[in-house]
Amino acid sequence: MSKLLYFAAAALLGSALPARSQELPEGKGKEMVLAQCTSCHAFRAGGGYTPTGWNTVMRMMTNHGAPIPRDQIATITEYLIKNFPEKAKPAGAVINGPLNVAMKIWPVPTPGSRPHDPLAARDGSLWYTGQMANVLGRVDPKTGKIREYPLKTAHSGPHGLVEDANGTIWYTGNTGALI
Protein backbone atom coordinates (compact mmCIF):
# COMPACT_ATOMS: atom_id res chain seq x y z
CA MET A 1 0.00 0.00 0.00
CA SER A 2 1.21 3.50 -0.70
CA LYS A 3 2.54 5.92 1.88
CA LEU A 4 -0.19 8.34 0.78
CA LEU A 5 -2.85 5.84 1.84
CA TYR A 6 -1.36 5.49 5.30
CA PHE A 7 -0.91 9.25 5.57
CA ALA A 8 -4.64 9.63 4.92
CA ALA A 9 -5.44 7.10 7.63
CA ALA A 10 -3.25 9.07 10.04
CA ALA A 11 -5.16 12.22 9.16
CA LEU A 12 -8.29 10.65 10.67
CA LEU A 13 -7.03 11.40 14.09
CA GLY A 14 -5.12 14.52 13.06
CA SER A 15 -6.99 16.80 15.42
CA ALA A 16 -6.27 14.59 18.41
CA LEU A 17 -3.38 15.24 20.76
CA PRO A 18 -0.49 12.80 20.40
CA ALA A 19 0.56 10.42 23.14
CA ARG A 20 4.25 9.50 22.86
CA SER A 21 4.61 5.78 22.35
CA GLN A 22 6.87 5.46 25.41
CA GLU A 23 4.02 6.97 27.45
CA LEU A 24 1.55 4.24 26.54
CA PRO A 25 0.28 2.48 29.65
CA GLU A 26 1.47 -1.06 30.30
CA GLY A 27 -0.99 -3.82 29.59
CA LYS A 28 -2.00 -6.57 27.22
CA GLY A 29 -2.05 -5.04 23.76
CA LYS A 30 0.55 -2.29 24.28
CA GLU A 31 3.13 -3.97 22.05
CA MET A 32 0.50 -4.55 19.37
CA VAL A 33 -0.50 -0.87 19.45
CA LEU A 34 3.16 0.11 19.18
CA ALA A 35 3.71 -2.29 16.27
CA GLN A 36 0.45 -1.73 14.38
CA CYS A 37 -0.74 1.80 15.11
CA THR A 38 2.59 3.59 15.20
CA SER A 39 3.96 1.85 12.12
CA CYS A 40 1.87 4.22 9.98
CA HIS A 41 1.37 7.29 12.17
CA ALA A 42 2.02 8.71 15.62
CA PHE A 43 -0.37 7.28 18.19
CA ARG A 44 -3.19 9.69 19.05
CA ALA A 45 -6.00 9.16 21.50
CA GLY A 46 -7.13 12.77 21.83
CA GLY A 47 -10.16 13.00 24.09
CA GLY A 48 -10.51 9.23 24.05
CA TYR A 49 -13.55 7.36 22.83
CA THR A 50 -16.42 5.27 24.13
CA PRO A 51 -16.11 1.52 23.48
CA THR A 52 -18.35 1.99 20.43
CA GLY A 53 -16.11 4.83 19.27
CA TRP A 54 -12.93 2.74 19.56
CA ASN A 55 -14.62 -0.07 17.60
CA THR A 56 -15.47 2.47 14.92
CA VAL A 57 -11.88 3.77 14.81
CA MET A 58 -10.61 0.22 14.32
CA ARG A 59 -13.14 -0.39 11.52
CA MET A 60 -12.07 2.87 9.85
CA MET A 61 -8.45 1.78 9.93
CA THR A 62 -9.18 -1.67 8.53
CA ASN A 63 -11.68 -0.31 5.97
CA HIS A 64 -8.93 1.94 4.70
CA GLY A 65 -6.45 -0.89 4.38
CA ALA A 66 -4.36 -0.70 7.56
CA PRO A 67 -2.57 -4.08 7.72
CA ILE A 68 -3.75 -5.08 11.19
CA PRO A 69 -3.88 -8.87 11.59
CA ARG A 70 -7.44 -10.02 12.31
CA ASP A 71 -6.31 -11.94 15.40
CA GLN A 72 -4.97 -8.69 16.95
CA ILE A 73 -7.96 -6.41 16.41
CA ALA A 74 -9.87 -7.44 19.56
CA THR A 75 -6.79 -7.18 21.80
CA ILE A 76 -5.82 -3.77 20.42
CA THR A 77 -9.39 -2.51 20.74
CA GLU A 78 -9.69 -3.74 24.35
CA TYR A 79 -6.37 -2.05 25.22
CA LEU A 80 -7.55 1.25 23.72
CA ILE A 81 -10.96 1.06 25.45
CA LYS A 82 -9.34 0.38 28.83
CA ASN A 83 -6.55 2.95 28.61
CA PHE A 84 -8.10 5.79 26.61
CA PRO A 85 -11.75 6.21 27.66
CA GLU A 86 -13.76 9.18 26.54
CA LYS A 87 -12.95 12.32 28.52
CA ALA A 88 -15.60 14.70 29.79
CA LYS A 89 -16.65 17.36 27.32
CA PRO A 90 -17.22 21.00 28.23
CA ALA A 91 -20.75 22.04 29.10
CA GLY A 92 -22.85 23.33 26.24
CA ALA A 93 -23.78 26.98 25.87
CA VAL A 94 -27.34 27.98 26.71
CA ILE A 95 -28.99 30.20 24.11
CA ASN A 96 -32.05 32.15 25.22
CA GLY A 97 -35.08 32.48 23.01
CA PRO A 98 -37.50 30.28 21.11
CA LEU A 99 -35.99 27.47 19.11
CA ASN A 100 -37.48 24.52 17.29
CA VAL A 101 -35.11 21.73 16.37
CA ALA A 102 -35.76 18.38 14.77
CA MET A 103 -33.05 15.80 14.21
CA LYS A 104 -33.14 12.52 12.35
CA ILE A 105 -30.36 9.94 12.49
CA TRP A 106 -29.74 7.24 9.91
CA PRO A 107 -27.06 4.65 10.70
CA VAL A 108 -25.07 4.05 7.52
CA PRO A 109 -24.74 0.50 6.15
CA THR A 110 -20.93 0.36 6.43
CA PRO A 111 -19.67 0.79 10.01
CA GLY A 112 -16.46 2.79 10.21
CA SER A 113 -17.01 4.42 6.82
CA ARG A 114 -16.61 7.89 8.37
CA PRO A 115 -19.65 9.47 6.74
CA HIS A 116 -19.44 13.21 6.31
CA ASP A 117 -19.86 16.08 3.82
CA PRO A 118 -23.67 15.82 3.59
CA LEU A 119 -25.28 17.34 0.53
CA ALA A 120 -29.01 18.09 0.24
CA ALA A 121 -29.78 17.44 -3.44
CA ARG A 122 -32.55 19.16 -5.39
CA ASP A 123 -34.57 15.93 -5.52
CA GLY A 124 -34.81 15.93 -1.70
CA SER A 125 -32.25 13.18 -1.18
CA LEU A 126 -29.24 13.50 1.08
CA TRP A 127 -25.82 12.41 -0.13
CA TYR A 128 -22.71 11.74 1.96
CA THR A 129 -19.16 10.57 1.48
CA GLY A 130 -18.00 7.37 3.16
CA GLN A 131 -14.35 8.34 3.10
CA MET A 132 -12.94 5.30 4.87
CA ALA A 133 -15.03 2.79 2.91
CA ASN A 134 -14.57 4.43 -0.52
CA VAL A 135 -18.30 4.91 -1.09
CA LEU A 136 -20.85 7.64 -1.73
CA GLY A 137 -24.15 7.21 0.04
CA ARG A 138 -27.67 8.40 -0.79
CA VAL A 139 -30.40 8.69 1.83
CA ASP A 140 -34.08 9.00 0.99
CA PRO A 141 -35.31 11.02 4.00
CA LYS A 142 -38.94 10.04 3.32
CA THR A 143 -38.33 6.29 3.52
CA GLY A 144 -35.02 6.16 5.40
CA LYS A 145 -33.64 3.89 2.65
CA ILE A 146 -29.88 4.22 2.18
CA ARG A 147 -27.93 3.06 -0.83
CA GLU A 148 -24.15 3.12 -0.98
CA TYR A 149 -22.26 3.34 -4.25
CA PRO A 150 -18.76 1.82 -4.22
CA LEU A 151 -16.29 3.99 -6.11
CA LYS A 152 -14.36 2.53 -9.04
CA THR A 153 -11.03 4.05 -8.01
CA ALA A 154 -9.64 2.20 -4.98
CA HIS A 155 -8.80 4.30 -1.92
CA SER A 156 -9.92 7.55 -3.54
CA GLY A 157 -11.01 8.92 -0.14
CA PRO A 158 -14.21 10.74 -1.19
CA HIS A 159 -14.46 14.03 0.59
CA GLY A 160 -16.46 16.96 -0.84
CA LEU A 161 -19.73 16.75 -2.76
CA VAL A 162 -21.48 19.03 -5.23
CA GLU A 163 -24.49 18.61 -7.49
CA ASP A 164 -24.33 19.96 -11.04
CA ALA A 165 -27.21 21.42 -13.09
CA ASN A 166 -28.11 17.95 -14.40
CA GLY A 167 -28.37 16.43 -10.90
CA THR A 168 -25.06 14.56 -11.22
CA ILE A 169 -23.17 14.23 -7.94
CA TRP A 170 -19.44 15.02 -8.11
CA TYR A 171 -16.88 14.33 -5.39
CA THR A 172 -13.28 15.11 -4.65
CA GLY A 173 -11.03 12.16 -3.95
CA ASN A 174 -8.95 13.48 -1.08
CA THR A 175 -6.65 10.46 -0.78
CA GLY A 176 -6.45 9.79 -4.50
CA ALA A 177 -6.00 13.48 -5.45
CA LEU A 178 -8.81 13.36 -8.01
CA ILE A 179 -12.24 14.74 -8.94
Coordinates of C-alpha atoms in Angstrom, one line a residue:
M1 CA 0.0 0.0 0.0
S2 CA 1.2 3.5 -0.7
K3 CA 2.5 5.9 1.9
L4 CA -0.2 8.3 0.8
L5 CA -2.8 5.8 1.8
Y6 CA -1.4 5.5 5.3
F7 CA -0.9 9.2 5.6
A8 CA -4.6 9.6 4.9
A9 CA -5.4 7.1 7.6
A10 CA -3.2 9.1 10.0
A11 CA -5.2 12.2 9.2
L12 CA -8.3 10.6 10.7
L13 CA -7.0 11.4 14.1
G14 CA -5.1 14.5 13.1
S15 CA -7.0 16.8 15.4
A16 CA -6.3 14.6 18.4
L17 CA -3.4 15.2 20.8
P18 CA -0.5 12.8 20.4
A19 CA 0.6 10.4 23.1
R20 CA 4.3 9.5 22.9
S21 CA 4.6 5.8 22.4
Q22 CA 6.9 5.5 25.4
E23 CA 4.0 7.0 27.4
L24 CA 1.6 4.2 26.5
P25 CA 0.3 2.5 29.7
E26 CA 1.5 -1.1 30.3
G27 CA -1.0 -3.8 29.6
K28 CA -2.0 -6.6 27.2
G29 CA -2.1 -5.0 23.8
K30 CA 0.6 -2.3 24.3
E31 CA 3.1 -4.0 22.1
M32 CA 0.5 -4.6 19.4
V33 CA -0.5 -0.9 19.5
L34 CA 3.2 0.1 19.2
A35 CA 3.7 -2.3 16.3
Q36 CA 0.4 -1.7 14.4
C37 CA -0.7 1.8 15.1
T38 CA 2.6 3.6 15.2
S39 CA 4.0 1.8 12.1
C40 CA 1.9 4.2 10.0
H41 CA 1.4 7.3 12.2
A42 CA 2.0 8.7 15.6
F43 CA -0.4 7.3 18.2
R44 CA -3.2 9.7 19.0
A45 CA -6.0 9.2 21.5
G46 CA -7.1 12.8 21.8
G47 CA -10.2 13.0 24.1
G48 CA -10.5 9.2 24.1
Y49 CA -13.6 7.4 22.8
T50 CA -16.4 5.3 24.1
P51 CA -16.1 1.5 23.5
T52 CA -18.3 2.0 20.4
G53 CA -16.1 4.8 19.3
W54 CA -12.9 2.7 19.6
N55 CA -14.6 -0.1 17.6
T56 CA -15.5 2.5 14.9
V57 CA -11.9 3.8 14.8
M58 CA -10.6 0.2 14.3
R59 CA -13.1 -0.4 11.5
M60 CA -12.1 2.9 9.9
M61 CA -8.5 1.8 9.9
T62 CA -9.2 -1.7 8.5
N63 CA -11.7 -0.3 6.0
H64 CA -8.9 1.9 4.7
G65 CA -6.4 -0.9 4.4
A66 CA -4.4 -0.7 7.6
P67 CA -2.6 -4.1 7.7
I68 CA -3.7 -5.1 11.2
P69 CA -3.9 -8.9 11.6
R70 CA -7.4 -10.0 12.3
D71 CA -6.3 -11.9 15.4
Q72 CA -5.0 -8.7 16.9
I73 CA -8.0 -6.4 16.4
A74 CA -9.9 -7.4 19.6
T75 CA -6.8 -7.2 21.8
I76 CA -5.8 -3.8 20.4
T77 CA -9.4 -2.5 20.7
E78 CA -9.7 -3.7 24.3
Y79 CA -6.4 -2.1 25.2
L80 CA -7.6 1.2 23.7
I81 CA -11.0 1.1 25.4
K82 CA -9.3 0.4 28.8
N83 CA -6.6 2.9 28.6
F84 CA -8.1 5.8 26.6
P85 CA -11.8 6.2 27.7
E86 CA -13.8 9.2 26.5
K87 CA -13.0 12.3 28.5
A88 CA -15.6 14.7 29.8
K89 CA -16.6 17.4 27.3
P90 CA -17.2 21.0 28.2
A91 CA -20.7 22.0 29.1
G92 CA -22.8 23.3 26.2
A93 CA -23.8 27.0 25.9
V94 CA -27.3 28.0 26.7
I95 CA -29.0 30.2 24.1
N96 CA -32.0 32.1 25.2
G97 CA -35.1 32.5 23.0
P98 CA -37.5 30.3 21.1
L99 CA -36.0 27.5 19.1
N100 CA -37.5 24.5 17.3
V101 CA -35.1 21.7 16.4
A102 CA -35.8 18.4 14.8
M103 CA -33.1 15.8 14.2
K104 CA -33.1 12.5 12.3
I105 CA -30.4 9.9 12.5
W106 CA -29.7 7.2 9.9
P107 CA -27.1 4.6 10.7
V108 CA -25.1 4.0 7.5
P109 CA -24.7 0.5 6.1
T110 CA -20.9 0.4 6.4
P111 CA -19.7 0.8 10.0
G112 CA -16.5 2.8 10.2
S113 CA -17.0 4.4 6.8
R114 CA -16.6 7.9 8.4
P115 CA -19.6 9.5 6.7
H116 CA -19.4 13.2 6.3
D117 CA -19.9 16.1 3.8
P118 CA -23.7 15.8 3.6
L119 CA -25.3 17.3 0.5
A120 CA -29.0 18.1 0.2
A121 CA -29.8 17.4 -3.4
R122 CA -32.5 19.2 -5.4
D123 CA -34.6 15.9 -5.5
G124 CA -34.8 15.9 -1.7
S125 CA -32.2 13.2 -1.2
L126 CA -29.2 13.5 1.1
W127 CA -25.8 12.4 -0.1
Y128 CA -22.7 11.7 2.0
T129 CA -19.2 10.6 1.5
G130 CA -18.0 7.4 3.2
Q131 CA -14.4 8.3 3.1
M132 CA -12.9 5.3 4.9
A133 CA -15.0 2.8 2.9
N134 CA -14.6 4.4 -0.5
V135 CA -18.3 4.9 -1.1
L136 CA -20.8 7.6 -1.7
G137 CA -24.2 7.2 0.0
R138 CA -27.7 8.4 -0.8
V139 CA -30.4 8.7 1.8
D140 CA -34.1 9.0 1.0
P141 CA -35.3 11.0 4.0
K142 CA -38.9 10.0 3.3
T143 CA -38.3 6.3 3.5
G144 CA -35.0 6.2 5.4
K145 CA -33.6 3.9 2.7
I146 CA -29.9 4.2 2.2
R147 CA -27.9 3.1 -0.8
E148 CA -24.2 3.1 -1.0
Y149 CA -22.3 3.3 -4.3
P150 CA -18.8 1.8 -4.2
L151 CA -16.3 4.0 -6.1
K152 CA -14.4 2.5 -9.0
T153 CA -11.0 4.1 -8.0
A154 CA -9.6 2.2 -5.0
H155 CA -8.8 4.3 -1.9
S156 CA -9.9 7.6 -3.5
G157 CA -11.0 8.9 -0.1
P158 CA -14.2 10.7 -1.2
H159 CA -14.5 14.0 0.6
G160 CA -16.5 17.0 -0.8
L161 CA -19.7 16.7 -2.8
V162 CA -21.5 19.0 -5.2
E163 CA -24.5 18.6 -7.5
D164 CA -24.3 20.0 -11.0
A165 CA -27.2 21.4 -13.1
N166 CA -28.1 17.9 -14.4
G167 CA -28.4 16.4 -10.9
T168 CA -25.1 14.6 -11.2
I169 CA -23.2 14.2 -7.9
W170 CA -19.4 15.0 -8.1
Y171 CA -16.9 14.3 -5.4
T172 CA -13.3 15.1 -4.7
G173 CA -11.0 12.2 -3.9
N174 CA -8.9 13.5 -1.1
T175 CA -6.7 10.5 -0.8
G176 CA -6.4 9.8 -4.5
A177 CA -6.0 13.5 -5.4
L178 CA -8.8 13.4 -8.0
I179 CA -12.2 14.7 -8.9

